[in-house]
Short mmCIF file of C-alpha atoms in Angstrom, two decimals:
data_model
loop_
_atom_site.label_atom_id
_atom_site.label_comp_id
_atom_site.label_asym_id
_atom_site.label_seq_id
_atom_site.Cartn_x
_atom_site.Cartn_y
_atom_site.Cartn_z
CA MET A 1 43.28 102.04 35.60
CA LYS A 2 44.73 100.62 32.37
CA THR A 3 42.46 100.86 29.34
CA ILE A 4 42.64 99.56 25.79
CA TYR A 5 40.59 101.44 23.21
CA PHE A 6 39.87 99.00 20.38
CA VAL A 7 38.65 100.48 17.09
CA ARG A 8 37.33 98.64 14.07
CA HIS A 9 38.91 99.97 10.87
CA GLY A 10 36.86 102.13 8.49
CA GLN A 11 34.74 100.68 5.72
CA THR A 12 36.69 99.03 2.88
CA LEU A 13 35.80 98.08 -0.69
CA LEU A 14 35.21 94.46 0.32
CA ASN A 15 33.03 95.58 3.25
CA GLN A 16 30.99 97.64 0.82
CA PHE A 17 30.49 94.63 -1.44
CA ARG A 18 29.75 92.30 1.53
CA ARG A 19 32.71 90.04 0.81
CA MET A 20 34.53 87.93 3.38
CA GLN A 21 37.63 89.89 4.36
CA GLY A 22 40.08 88.31 6.74
CA TRP A 23 43.70 88.07 5.66
CA VAL A 24 42.89 89.50 2.22
CA ASP A 25 43.02 93.27 2.24
CA SER A 26 41.32 96.13 0.42
CA PRO A 27 41.60 99.91 0.72
CA LEU A 28 39.36 102.17 2.75
CA THR A 29 36.50 103.73 0.85
CA GLN A 30 35.84 107.44 1.08
CA LYS A 31 33.20 106.58 3.67
CA GLY A 32 35.77 104.51 5.56
CA GLU A 33 38.19 107.43 5.68
CA SER A 34 35.39 109.66 6.98
CA GLN A 35 34.54 107.08 9.66
CA ALA A 36 38.18 106.98 10.79
CA LYS A 37 38.30 110.79 10.91
CA ALA A 38 35.11 110.89 13.01
CA THR A 39 36.60 108.36 15.41
CA GLY A 40 39.78 110.41 15.65
CA GLU A 41 37.76 113.51 16.45
CA LYS A 42 35.83 111.62 19.13
CA LEU A 43 39.12 110.52 20.71
CA ALA A 44 40.91 113.80 20.02
CA ASP A 45 41.55 114.62 23.68
CA VAL A 46 42.37 111.12 24.91
CA HIS A 47 46.07 110.62 25.62
CA PHE A 48 47.40 107.34 24.26
CA ASP A 49 50.69 105.91 25.51
CA LEU A 50 50.74 103.17 22.88
CA ALA A 51 49.19 102.86 19.41
CA ILE A 52 48.86 99.47 17.72
CA SER A 53 47.36 98.25 14.47
CA SER A 54 47.20 94.91 12.73
CA ASP A 55 49.48 94.50 9.71
CA MET A 56 46.55 94.96 7.30
CA MET A 57 46.72 98.27 5.39
CA ARG A 58 43.08 99.01 6.18
CA ALA A 59 43.96 99.02 9.89
CA ILE A 60 47.22 100.95 9.45
CA HIS A 61 45.47 103.62 7.37
CA THR A 62 42.69 103.93 9.95
CA LEU A 63 45.24 104.35 12.74
CA ASP A 64 47.05 107.04 10.72
CA ILE A 65 43.83 109.01 10.33
CA ILE A 66 42.83 108.67 13.99
CA LEU A 67 46.23 109.85 15.23
CA ALA A 68 46.22 112.75 12.76
CA ASN A 69 43.07 113.99 14.51
CA ASN A 70 44.31 113.36 18.05
CA HIS A 71 45.66 116.38 19.95
CA ALA A 72 46.92 114.62 23.07
CA SER A 73 49.27 111.86 21.88
CA GLY A 74 52.11 113.49 19.96
CA GLY A 75 55.06 111.14 19.49
CA VAL A 76 53.13 108.10 20.73
CA SER A 77 54.94 104.77 20.33
CA ARG A 78 53.49 102.69 17.48
CA GLU A 79 53.45 98.95 16.90
CA VAL A 80 52.18 96.57 14.23
CA SER A 81 50.87 93.33 15.71
CA LEU A 82 49.89 90.09 13.99
CA ASP A 83 47.96 89.13 17.13
CA VAL A 84 45.25 91.74 16.41
CA ARG A 85 44.93 90.74 12.73
CA GLU A 86 41.49 89.67 11.48
CA ILE A 87 40.41 86.03 11.49
CA TYR A 88 41.66 83.87 8.62
CA PHE A 89 38.69 82.56 6.64
CA GLY A 90 40.65 80.08 4.52
CA SER A 91 39.16 79.39 1.10
CA PHE A 92 36.15 81.58 1.96
CA GLU A 93 38.33 84.71 1.68
CA GLY A 94 36.83 87.20 -0.78
CA ILE A 95 33.58 85.25 -1.26
CA ASP A 96 30.13 86.81 -0.85
CA SER A 97 29.33 86.69 2.87
CA ILE A 98 25.70 85.61 2.45
CA GLN A 99 26.73 82.77 0.14
CA THR A 100 29.44 81.75 2.60
CA TRP A 101 27.09 81.39 5.54
CA ASN A 102 24.52 79.59 3.40
CA MET A 103 27.21 77.02 2.60
CA ILE A 104 28.31 76.68 6.22
CA GLY A 105 24.92 76.86 7.90
CA GLY A 106 22.79 74.99 5.37
CA PRO A 107 23.82 71.50 6.51
CA LEU A 108 23.14 72.61 10.10
CA GLY A 109 19.64 73.84 9.28
CA HIS A 110 20.42 77.57 9.25
CA ARG A 111 20.81 80.05 6.40
CA ASN A 112 22.67 82.85 8.17
CA GLN A 113 25.39 83.35 10.73
CA GLU A 114 23.22 85.03 13.37
CA ASP A 115 20.92 82.01 13.66
CA LEU A 116 23.95 79.76 14.05
CA ILE A 117 25.37 82.01 16.74
CA GLU A 118 22.08 82.03 18.64
CA GLU A 119 22.10 78.24 18.78
CA TYR A 120 25.80 77.44 19.17
CA GLY A 121 27.59 80.58 20.37
CA LEU A 122 29.96 82.90 18.54
CA LEU A 123 33.26 81.07 18.94
CA LYS A 124 31.81 77.88 17.49
CA MET A 125 31.47 79.66 14.11
CA ARG A 126 35.22 79.32 13.66
CA ASP A 127 35.01 75.53 13.99
CA PHE A 128 32.07 75.32 11.59
CA MET A 129 33.98 77.38 9.03
CA HIS A 130 37.12 75.28 9.49
CA ALA A 131 35.10 72.09 8.90
CA ALA A 132 33.34 73.52 5.82
CA ASP A 133 36.54 74.86 4.25
CA PRO A 134 37.66 72.26 1.64
CA PHE A 135 41.29 73.08 2.50
CA HIS A 136 40.62 73.22 6.27
CA GLU A 137 42.73 76.38 6.55
CA ALA A 138 40.13 78.59 8.21
CA LYS A 139 41.27 79.05 11.81
CA THR A 140 39.57 77.25 14.70
CA SER A 141 38.05 78.68 17.86
CA ALA A 142 40.99 77.39 19.93
CA HIS A 143 43.47 79.24 17.71
CA LEU A 144 41.44 82.45 17.85
CA GLU A 145 40.91 82.39 21.61
CA SER A 146 44.63 81.83 22.17
CA ARG A 147 45.55 84.73 19.86
CA ILE A 148 43.08 87.14 21.48
CA ASN A 149 44.31 86.29 24.96
CA SER A 150 47.92 86.68 23.84
CA ALA A 151 47.20 90.12 22.33
CA VAL A 152 45.45 91.39 25.45
CA GLU A 153 48.11 90.02 27.81
CA HIS A 154 50.88 91.64 25.77
CA ILE A 155 49.23 95.06 25.72
CA GLN A 156 48.31 94.78 29.40
CA SER A 157 51.97 94.13 30.24
CA GLU A 158 53.09 97.23 28.32
CA LEU A 159 50.77 99.62 30.16
CA THR A 160 51.20 101.04 33.64
CA ASP A 161 48.48 102.50 35.87
CA GLY A 162 46.71 105.44 34.28
CA GLN A 163 47.86 104.64 30.74
CA ASN A 164 45.79 103.99 27.60
CA ALA A 165 46.44 102.01 24.44
CA LEU A 166 44.78 102.55 21.06
CA VAL A 167 44.37 99.40 18.96
CA VAL A 168 42.93 99.32 15.44
CA SER A 169 41.70 95.84 14.62
CA HIS A 170 38.86 94.09 12.78
CA GLY A 171 35.18 93.23 13.11
CA THR A 172 35.17 89.49 13.70
CA PHE A 173 38.25 89.71 15.92
CA LEU A 174 36.63 92.38 18.10
CA ARG A 175 33.31 90.62 18.27
CA ASN A 176 34.99 87.48 19.59
CA LEU A 177 37.20 89.50 21.94
CA ALA A 178 34.12 91.11 23.44
CA THR A 179 32.49 87.72 23.81
CA LEU A 180 35.47 86.43 25.80
CA TYR A 181 35.57 89.43 28.14
CA THR A 182 31.93 90.02 28.98
CA ASP A 183 29.46 88.09 31.14
CA ASP A 184 26.66 88.55 28.61
CA ALA A 185 28.14 87.11 25.41
CA THR A 186 24.75 86.47 23.81
CA VAL A 187 24.17 90.16 23.05
CA VAL A 188 27.48 90.88 21.32
CA LYS A 189 26.77 92.04 17.77
CA GLN A 190 29.13 92.79 14.89
CA PRO A 191 30.83 96.14 15.62
CA ARG A 192 30.37 98.99 13.16
CA ASN A 193 33.26 100.32 11.10
CA GLY A 194 35.01 103.01 13.11
CA SER A 195 33.32 102.01 16.37
CA ILE A 196 35.12 102.06 19.72
CA THR A 197 35.27 99.25 22.29
CA GLN A 198 36.91 99.84 25.67
CA LEU A 199 38.57 97.04 27.63
CA ASP A 200 39.70 97.58 31.23
CA VAL A 201 42.91 95.61 31.77
CA THR A 202 43.80 96.95 35.22
CA ASP A 203 43.35 93.47 36.68
CA THR A 204 41.16 90.82 35.09
CA PRO A 205 40.25 92.15 31.61
CA HIS A 206 36.60 93.10 31.15
CA ILE A 207 34.58 95.11 28.66
CA ILE A 208 33.66 98.66 29.72
CA SER A 209 31.79 99.61 26.54
CA TYR A 210 31.27 98.00 23.16
CA ASN A 211 30.62 99.20 19.62
CA GLU A 212 30.22 102.88 20.52
#
């Protein structure tokens, strides 16, 4: 069995203030550091053969804390991967998240993201955001799906039977990843900071557990 343990980074300042945080970055809060430590303690006895984070400092810092609390993966190979970076929200970066989804969903008859997802599905949110972005720089669903598949295929190719990878990524990325690799996409909620999602990549990738 080949398993990828995906972790959402710990809480950041922009998370705390409910701001859109994609390619913009902000440091972990004290709570975020505690969340990363708790995750590391939960995974303390899991041997990882590969450790990957996105290039965002919030993900790198979270990975550092997790590995500092892991007793089974000394000297593990580390990578930084742009493929597991958070979604790019274009001109909505740094804006209040409630205001953002009012702007995007209002013309479609919805005032929040969850109602939009219920009607149109999660991936479609990327296309709605792209259309609503005055600069049209927010990434589309096609771009996101391609990047997620590329990330999983790359990690899958680096693992052999019985090996595990640890990947620290981001909330919207992981939510969409889970949607792509589960048969019941309608129940996929936003993962908590510091939560763990397991993906079996032995053969066809599929979710083992989500947001734990």
